[in-house]
PDB file of C-alpha atoms in Angstrom:
ATOM      1  CA  ILE A  27      61.310 -83.389  34.386  1.00 63.00           C
ATOM      2  CA  ILE A  28      60.501 -79.724  34.219  1.00 70.00           C
ATOM      3  CA  GLU A  29      59.052 -79.792  30.135  1.00 69.00           C
ATOM      4  CA  LEU A  30      57.434 -82.950  31.417  1.00 69.00           C
ATOM      5  CA  GLY A  31      55.413 -81.297  34.331  1.00 75.00           C
ATOM      6  CA  ILE A  32      55.345 -77.924  32.065  1.00 78.00           C
ATOM      7  CA  ILE A  33      52.524 -80.055  29.023  1.00 75.00           C
ATOM      8  CA  LEU A  34      50.641 -81.490  32.289  1.00 74.00           C
ATOM      9  CA  SER A  35      50.294 -78.468  34.282  1.00 79.00           C
ATOM     10  CA  VAL A  36      49.575 -76.327  30.734  1.00 78.00           C
ATOM     11  CA  ILE A  37      46.757 -79.880  30.076  1.00 73.00           C
ATOM     12  CA  LEU A  38      44.896 -79.579  33.859  1.00 73.00           C
ATOM     13  CA  PHE A  39      45.223 -75.684  33.337  1.00 79.00           C
ATOM     14  CA  VAL A  40      43.179 -76.681  29.834  1.00 76.00           C
ATOM     15  CA  GLY A  41      40.526 -78.247  32.026  1.00 69.00           C
ATOM     16  CA  LEU A  42      39.535 -76.032  34.511  1.00 74.00           C
ATOM     17  CA  LYS A  43      39.518 -73.286  32.033  1.00 79.00           C
ATOM     18  CA  THR A  44      37.493 -74.567  30.206  1.00 79.00           C
ATOM     19  CA  ARG A  45      34.868 -75.376  32.410  1.00 78.00           C
ATOM     20  CA  LYS A  46      33.160 -72.211  32.435  1.00 79.00           C
ATOM     21  CA  TYR A  47      32.163 -73.124  29.003  1.00 81.00           C
ATOM     22  CA  VAL A  48      29.846 -76.307  29.736  1.00 82.00           C
ATOM     23  CA  ASN A  49      26.541 -75.600  30.615  1.00 83.00           C
ATOM     24  CA  SER A  50      24.600 -78.905  29.094  1.00 84.00           C
ATOM     25  CA  PHE A  51      24.746 -81.891  28.729  1.00 81.00           C
ATOM     26  CA  SER A  52      25.660 -81.342  24.438  1.00 84.00           C
ATOM     27  CA  ASP A  53      28.437 -78.753  25.575  1.00 83.00           C
ATOM     28  CA  PHE A  54      30.050 -82.121  27.716  1.00 84.00           C
ATOM     29  CA  MET A  55      29.802 -84.584  25.214  1.00 84.00           C
ATOM     30  CA  VAL A  56      29.512 -82.875  22.195  1.00 84.00           C
ATOM     31  CA  ALA A  57      31.163 -79.635  22.469  1.00 82.00           C
ATOM     32  CA  ASN A  58      27.465 -77.886  20.894  1.00 81.00           C
ATOM     33  CA  ARG A  59      28.531 -79.113  17.755  1.00 82.00           C
ATOM     34  CA  SER A  60      29.953 -76.296  17.256  1.00 83.00           C
ATOM     35  CA  VAL A  61      34.009 -77.102  16.438  1.00 84.00           C
ATOM     36  CA  SER A  62      34.803 -76.285  12.503  1.00 84.00           C
ATOM     37  CA  LEU A  63      35.919 -78.453  10.244  1.00 82.00           C
ATOM     38  CA  PRO A  64      39.802 -77.532  10.385  1.00 85.00           C
ATOM     39  CA  LEU A  65      39.859 -77.996  14.104  1.00 84.00           C
ATOM     40  CA  ALA A  66      38.147 -81.214  13.857  1.00 84.00           C
ATOM     41  CA  VAL A  67      40.737 -82.517  11.687  1.00 83.00           C
ATOM     42  CA  VAL A  68      43.225 -81.931  13.780  1.00 84.00           C
ATOM     43  CA  THR A  69      41.104 -83.356  16.885  1.00 84.00           C
ATOM     44  CA  MET A  70      41.340 -85.747  14.759  1.00 83.00           C
ATOM     45  CA  LEU A  71      45.239 -86.448  14.056  1.00 82.00           C
ATOM     46  CA  GLY A  72      46.338 -84.765  18.125  1.00 79.00           C
ATOM     47  CA  THR A  73      43.541 -88.868  18.624  1.00 78.00           C
ATOM     48  CA  GLU A  74      45.785 -91.027  16.602  1.00 77.00           C
ATOM     49  CA  LEU A  75      49.130 -89.739  16.597  1.00 76.00           C
ATOM     50  CA  GLY A  76      49.543 -91.278  19.771  1.00 72.00           C
ATOM     51  CA  LEU A  77      52.899 -92.450  20.962  1.00 71.00           C
ATOM     52  CA  ILE A  78      52.048 -95.942  20.113  1.00 75.00           C
ATOM     53  CA  THR A  79      50.700 -95.415  16.179  1.00 78.00           C
ATOM     54  CA  VAL A  80      54.184 -93.331  16.406  1.00 78.00           C
ATOM     55  CA  MET A  81      57.008 -96.368  17.545  1.00 78.00           C
ATOM     56  CA  TYR A  82      53.875 -97.980  15.456  1.00 79.00           C
ATOM     57  CA  ASN A  83      55.087 -97.018  12.020  1.00 80.00           C
ATOM     58  CA  ALA A  84      59.006 -96.383  13.046  1.00 80.00           C
ATOM     59  CA  GLN A  85      59.101-100.080  13.809  1.00 83.00           C
ATOM     60  CA  THR A  86      57.179-100.695  10.436  1.00 85.00           C
ATOM     61  CA  GLY A  87      59.279 -98.704   8.835  1.00 82.00           C
ATOM     62  CA  VAL A  88      62.536 -99.769  10.003  1.00 81.00           C
ATOM     63  CA  ASN A  89      61.463-103.448   8.935  1.00 83.00           C
ATOM     64  CA  GLY A  90      59.645-102.881   5.667  1.00 81.00           C
ATOM     65  CA  LEU A  91      60.958-100.029   4.616  1.00 80.00           C
ATOM     66  CA  PHE A  92      59.113 -97.358   1.683  1.00 79.00           C
ATOM     67  CA  SER A  93      57.219-100.792   1.786  1.00 79.00           C
ATOM     68  CA  SER A  94      55.583 -99.331   4.609  1.00 82.00           C
ATOM     69  CA  PHE A  95      54.228 -96.393   3.300  1.00 83.00           C
ATOM     70  CA  HIS A  96      51.072 -98.424   1.538  1.00 85.00           C
ATOM     71  CA  ILE A  97      49.529 -98.513   5.706  1.00 84.00           C
ATOM     72  CA  GLY A  98      49.377 -94.957   5.953  1.00 83.00           C
ATOM     73  CA  LEU A  99      48.558 -94.120   2.118  1.00 88.00           C
ATOM     74  CA  ALA A 100      45.678 -96.902   2.648  1.00 90.00           C
ATOM     75  CA  ALA A 101      44.327 -94.474   5.519  1.00 86.00           C
ATOM     76  CA  PHE A 102      44.603 -91.713   3.402  1.00 88.00           C
ATOM     77  CA  ILE A 103      41.705 -93.816   1.580  1.00 93.00           C
ATOM     78  CA  VAL A 104      39.486 -94.357   3.749  1.00 91.00           C
ATOM     79  CA  THR A 105      39.662 -91.126   5.332  1.00 86.00           C
ATOM     80  CA  LEU A 106      38.721 -88.922   2.491  1.00 88.00           C
ATOM     81  CA  SER A 107      36.683 -91.541   1.334  1.00 91.00           C
ATOM     82  CA  ILE A 108      34.662 -91.161   4.509  1.00 87.00           C
ATOM     83  CA  GLY A 109      34.797 -87.731   4.593  1.00 83.00           C
ATOM     84  CA  LEU A 110      33.933 -87.267   1.609  1.00 87.00           C
ATOM     85  CA  SER A 111      30.995 -89.171   0.997  1.00 88.00           C
ATOM     86  CA  GLY A 112      29.439 -88.541   4.856  1.00 84.00           C
ATOM     87  CA  PHE A 113      29.391 -92.284   5.184  1.00 86.00           C
ATOM     88  CA  VAL A 114      27.532 -93.347   7.449  1.00 85.00           C
ATOM     89  CA  VAL A 115      28.861 -89.809   9.753  1.00 83.00           C
ATOM     90  CA  VAL A 116      26.365 -87.827   8.219  1.00 85.00           C
ATOM     91  CA  LYS A 117      22.675 -89.772   8.952  1.00 86.00           C
ATOM     92  CA  LEU A 118      24.665 -89.532  12.138  1.00 86.00           C
ATOM     93  CA  ARG A 119      24.821 -86.178  12.719  1.00 84.00           C
ATOM     94  CA  ARG A 120      21.065 -85.647  11.034  1.00 88.00           C
ATOM     95  CA  LEU A 121      19.431 -88.059  13.536  1.00 88.00           C
ATOM     96  CA  LYS A 122      21.765 -85.257  16.166  1.00 86.00           C
ATOM     97  CA  VAL A 123      22.603 -88.430  18.381  1.00 87.00           C
ATOM     98  CA  LYS A 124      25.868 -87.889  20.832  1.00 86.00           C
ATOM     99  CA  SER A 125      27.373 -91.202  21.102  1.00 87.00           C
ATOM    100  CA  ILE A 126      26.598 -94.469  18.985  1.00 90.00           C
ATOM    101  CA  PRO A 127      24.631 -96.483  22.278  1.00 91.00           C
ATOM    102  CA  GLU A 128      21.847 -93.517  22.080  1.00 91.00           C
ATOM    103  CA  TYR A 129      21.889 -94.433  18.036  1.00 92.00           C
ATOM    104  CA  TYR A 130      20.976 -98.410  18.841  1.00 92.00           C
ATOM    105  CA  GLN A 131      18.150 -97.416  21.353  1.00 92.00           C
ATOM    106  CA  LEU A 132      16.860 -95.260  18.229  1.00 91.00           C
ATOM    107  CA  ARG A 133      16.871 -98.266  15.809  1.00 90.00           C
ATOM    108  CA  PHE A 134      17.174-101.883  17.900  1.00 93.00           C
ATOM    109  CA  GLY A 135      15.510-100.663  21.112  1.00 92.00           C
ATOM    110  CA  LYS A 136      16.886 -99.649  24.669  1.00 92.00           C
ATOM    111  CA  LYS A 137      18.242-103.558  26.210  1.00 93.00           C
ATOM    112  CA  VAL A 138      20.200-103.553  22.666  1.00 93.00           C
ATOM    113  CA  ARG A 139      21.691 -99.553  23.535  1.00 93.00           C
ATOM    114  CA  ILE A 140      22.534-100.901  27.374  1.00 94.00           C
ATOM    115  CA  LEU A 141      24.212-103.950  25.449  1.00 94.00           C
ATOM    116  CA  GLY A 142      26.100-101.764  23.216  1.00 93.00           C
ATOM    117  CA  ALA A 143      27.488 -99.643  25.700  1.00 93.00           C
ATOM    118  CA  VAL A 144      28.701-102.234  27.641  1.00 94.00           C
ATOM    119  CA  LEU A 145      30.622-103.832  24.496  1.00 94.00           C
ATOM    120  CA  LEU A 146      31.750-100.504  23.596  1.00 92.00           C
ATOM    121  CA  CYS A 147      33.320 -99.514  27.079  1.00 90.00           C
ATOM    122  CA  LEU A 148      35.500-102.750  27.862  1.00 92.00           C
ATOM    123  CA  GLY A 149      36.373-102.209  24.229  1.00 89.00           C
ATOM    124  CA  GLY A 150      37.925 -99.066  25.066  1.00 85.00           C
ATOM    125  CA  ILE A 151      39.197 -99.652  27.953  1.00 85.00           C
ATOM    126  CA  LEU A 152      40.874-102.514  26.828  1.00 84.00           C
ATOM    127  CA  ASN A 153      42.187-100.745  24.159  1.00 79.00           C
ATOM    128  CA  MET A 154      42.193 -97.231  26.082  1.00 79.00           C
ATOM    129  CA  GLY A 155      44.474 -99.453  28.879  1.00 80.00           C
ATOM    130  CA  LEU A 156      47.469-100.489  26.364  1.00 80.00           C
ATOM    131  CA  PHE A 157      48.225 -96.611  25.615  1.00 80.00           C
ATOM    132  CA  LEU A 158      48.078 -96.233  28.839  1.00 84.00           C
ATOM    133  CA  LYS A 159      50.087 -98.113  30.017  1.00 85.00           C
ATOM    134  CA  VAL A 160      52.749 -97.342  26.853  1.00 82.00           C
ATOM    135  CA  GLY A 161      52.405 -93.824  28.041  1.00 82.00           C
ATOM    136  CA  ALA A 162      53.920 -94.911  31.599  1.00 86.00           C
ATOM    137  CA  ILE A 163      56.868 -96.759  30.645  1.00 86.00           C
ATOM    138  CA  PHE A 164      57.785 -94.163  27.575  1.00 82.00           C
ATOM    139  CA  ILE A 165      57.617 -91.678  31.218  1.00 83.00           C
ATOM    140  CA  GLN A 166      59.583 -94.335  33.760  1.00 85.00           C
ATOM    141  CA  ASN A 167      62.029 -94.553  30.875  1.00 83.00           C
ATOM    142  CA  ILE A 168      62.511 -90.837  29.805  1.00 80.00           C
ATOM    143  CA  LEU A 169      62.846 -90.501  33.551  1.00 80.00           C
ATOM    144  CA  GLY A 170      64.811 -92.907  35.027  1.00 80.00           C
ATOM    145  CA  LEU A 171      62.812 -94.106  38.100  1.00 79.00           C
ATOM    146  CA  ASP A 172      62.519 -97.556  39.238  1.00 77.00           C
ATOM    147  CA  GLN A 173      60.843 -99.967  37.019  1.00 73.00           C
ATOM    148  CA  GLU A 174      59.764-102.122  39.393  1.00 74.00           C
ATOM    149  CA  SER A 175      55.534-102.970  38.399  1.00 73.00           C
ATOM    150  CA  SER A 176      54.896-100.247  41.818  1.00 82.00           C
ATOM    151  CA  THR A 177      56.474 -97.995  39.570  1.00 84.00           C
ATOM    152  CA  LEU A 178      54.353 -98.218  36.922  1.00 86.00           C
ATOM    153  CA  ILE A 179      50.866 -98.657  38.177  1.00 87.00           C
ATOM    154  CA  ILE A 180      51.718 -95.302  40.152  1.00 88.00           C
ATOM    155  CA  ILE A 181      52.658 -93.114  37.229  1.00 86.00           C
ATOM    156  CA  MET A 182      48.938 -95.608  35.263  1.00 88.00           C
ATOM    157  CA  ALA A 183      46.631 -93.921  38.304  1.00 89.00           C
ATOM    158  CA  LEU A 184      48.256 -90.489  38.439  1.00 87.00           C
ATOM    159  CA  LEU A 185      48.115 -90.255  34.085  1.00 85.00           C
ATOM    160  CA  LEU A 186      44.156 -91.541  34.833  1.00 86.00           C
ATOM    161  CA  CYS A 187      43.806 -89.808  36.963  1.00 85.00           C
ATOM    162  CA  LEU A 188      45.122 -86.610  34.758  1.00 82.00           C
ATOM    163  CA  VAL A 189      42.767 -87.721  32.155  1.00 81.00           C
ATOM    164  CA  LEU A 190      39.324 -88.168  34.099  1.00 83.00           C
ATOM    165  CA  VAL A 191      40.047 -84.459  35.950  1.00 81.00           C
ATOM    166  CA  TYR A 192      40.255 -82.253  32.287  1.00 77.00           C
ATOM    167  CA  THR A 193      37.823 -84.388  31.283  1.00 81.00           C
ATOM    168  CA  MET A 194      35.131 -84.865  33.772  1.00 83.00           C
ATOM    169  CA  LEU A 195      35.109 -80.904  34.272  1.00 79.00           C
ATOM    170  CA  GLY A 196      35.866 -79.515  30.013  1.00 81.00           C
ATOM    171  CA  GLY A 197      33.798 -82.871  28.998  1.00 83.00           C
ATOM    172  CA  MET A 198      34.640 -82.674  24.908  1.00 86.00           C
ATOM    173  CA  ILE A 199      35.848 -78.863  24.881  1.00 84.00           C
ATOM    174  CA  SER A 200      39.409 -79.593  27.240  1.00 83.00           C
ATOM    175  CA  VAL A 201      39.450 -82.462  25.063  1.00 84.00           C
ATOM    176  CA  ILE A 202      39.570 -80.995  21.319  1.00 86.00           C
ATOM    177  CA  ILE A 203      42.430 -78.561  23.133  1.00 84.00           C
ATOM    178  CA  THR A 204      44.868 -80.724  24.607  1.00 82.00           C
ATOM    179  CA  ASP A 205      44.006 -82.614  21.377  1.00 83.00           C
ATOM    180  CA  TYR A 206      44.857 -79.981  19.248  1.00 85.00           C
ATOM    181  CA  ILE A 207      48.305 -78.582  21.563  1.00 83.00           C
ATOM    182  CA  GLN A 208      49.471 -82.404  21.527  1.00 81.00           C
ATOM    183  CA  TYR A 209      48.823 -81.856  17.062  1.00 84.00           C
ATOM    184  CA  VAL A 210      51.241 -78.873  17.629  1.00 86.00           C
ATOM    185  CA  ILE A 211      53.641 -80.612  19.457  1.00 83.00           C
ATOM    186  CA  LEU A 212      53.978 -83.558  17.624  1.00 83.00           C
ATOM    187  CA  SER A 213      54.425 -81.921  14.397  1.00 85.00           C
ATOM    188  CA  ILE A 214      57.079 -79.894  15.787  1.00 89.00           C
ATOM    189  CA  GLY A 215      58.529 -83.143  16.790  1.00 85.00           C
ATOM    190  CA  PHE A 216      58.351 -84.687  13.813  1.00 83.00           C
ATOM    191  CA  LEU A 217      59.349 -81.423  11.813  1.00 90.00           C
ATOM    192  CA  LEU A 218      62.359 -81.285  13.914  1.00 92.00           C
ATOM    193  CA  SER A 219      63.150 -85.353  13.384  1.00 86.00           C
ATOM    194  CA  ILE A 220      62.886 -85.147   9.945  1.00 85.00           C
ATOM    195  CA  PHE A 221      65.186 -81.959   9.755  1.00 90.00           C
ATOM    196  CA  PHE A 222      68.285 -83.848  11.772  1.00 89.00           C
ATOM    197  CA  SER A 223      67.239 -87.241  10.348  1.00 84.00           C
ATOM    198  CA  ILE A 224      67.992 -85.795   6.603  1.00 86.00           C
ATOM    199  CA  LYS A 225      71.027 -83.465   7.780  1.00 87.00           C
ATOM    200  CA  ASN A 226      73.011 -86.293  10.053  1.00 86.00           C
ATOM    201  CA  LEU A 227      72.513 -89.340   7.961  1.00 82.00           C
ATOM    202  CA  GLY A 228      72.935 -88.112   4.510  1.00 82.00           C
ATOM    203  CA  TRP A 229      69.410 -87.194   1.939  1.00 83.00           C
ATOM    204  CA  ASN A 230      70.919 -90.046  -0.420  1.00 83.00           C
ATOM    205  CA  ASN A 231      72.304 -91.959   2.731  1.00 81.00           C
ATOM    206  CA  ILE A 232      69.467 -92.322   3.505  1.00 75.00           C
ATOM    207  CA  PHE A 233      68.320 -93.969   0.206  1.00 76.00           C
ATOM    208  CA  LEU A 234      71.978 -96.273  -0.473  1.00 79.00           C
ATOM    209  CA  THR A 235      71.745 -97.389   2.792  1.00 74.00           C
ATOM    210  CA  LEU A 236      67.695 -99.084   2.367  1.00 70.00           C
ATOM    211  CA  GLU A 237      69.224-100.213  -1.021  1.00 70.00           C
TER     212      GLU A 237
END
């Protein structure tokens, strides 16, 4: 409980401290386009390596064994290809748009921008709503709280308020910093998990069990 409280407090503190760096709409939406490549990559990894992604890959590994690596390999190839070729991304940066709906307006008009924004918003709510619920269930179980639906809703509401507060205060800058913190914590956790798995199970036993 203490560790979880510390992490959540740090995230909220970051949102409050980064507020002073937000002086324009560009700062809020795209961090004034000043994010370096390494930090952008870490931010993307921190965003992608959420709780659902970790648990999904673990379950896929149990079911598919080493053949499950093809999922990560395909994602790596596609991401690397887009990064090296600049597919779509470079053109959007040249247009200096801050969102996809803004590009819709440049290309198709204001009505398409509104429609695209609504569809993206609904899709994001449905997608992130699932992450929010799973995260709340995780906290509910790890803290040994009551399994009632009312408790789950309260945790979801608290998590949502926390995210809204630091995002609205610090914009994209606070999101990038919290993603970086998340990436560091996840990386350390992954390395420790791998180390203790090999230490306790044995390197050869892992392969023998799979065979």
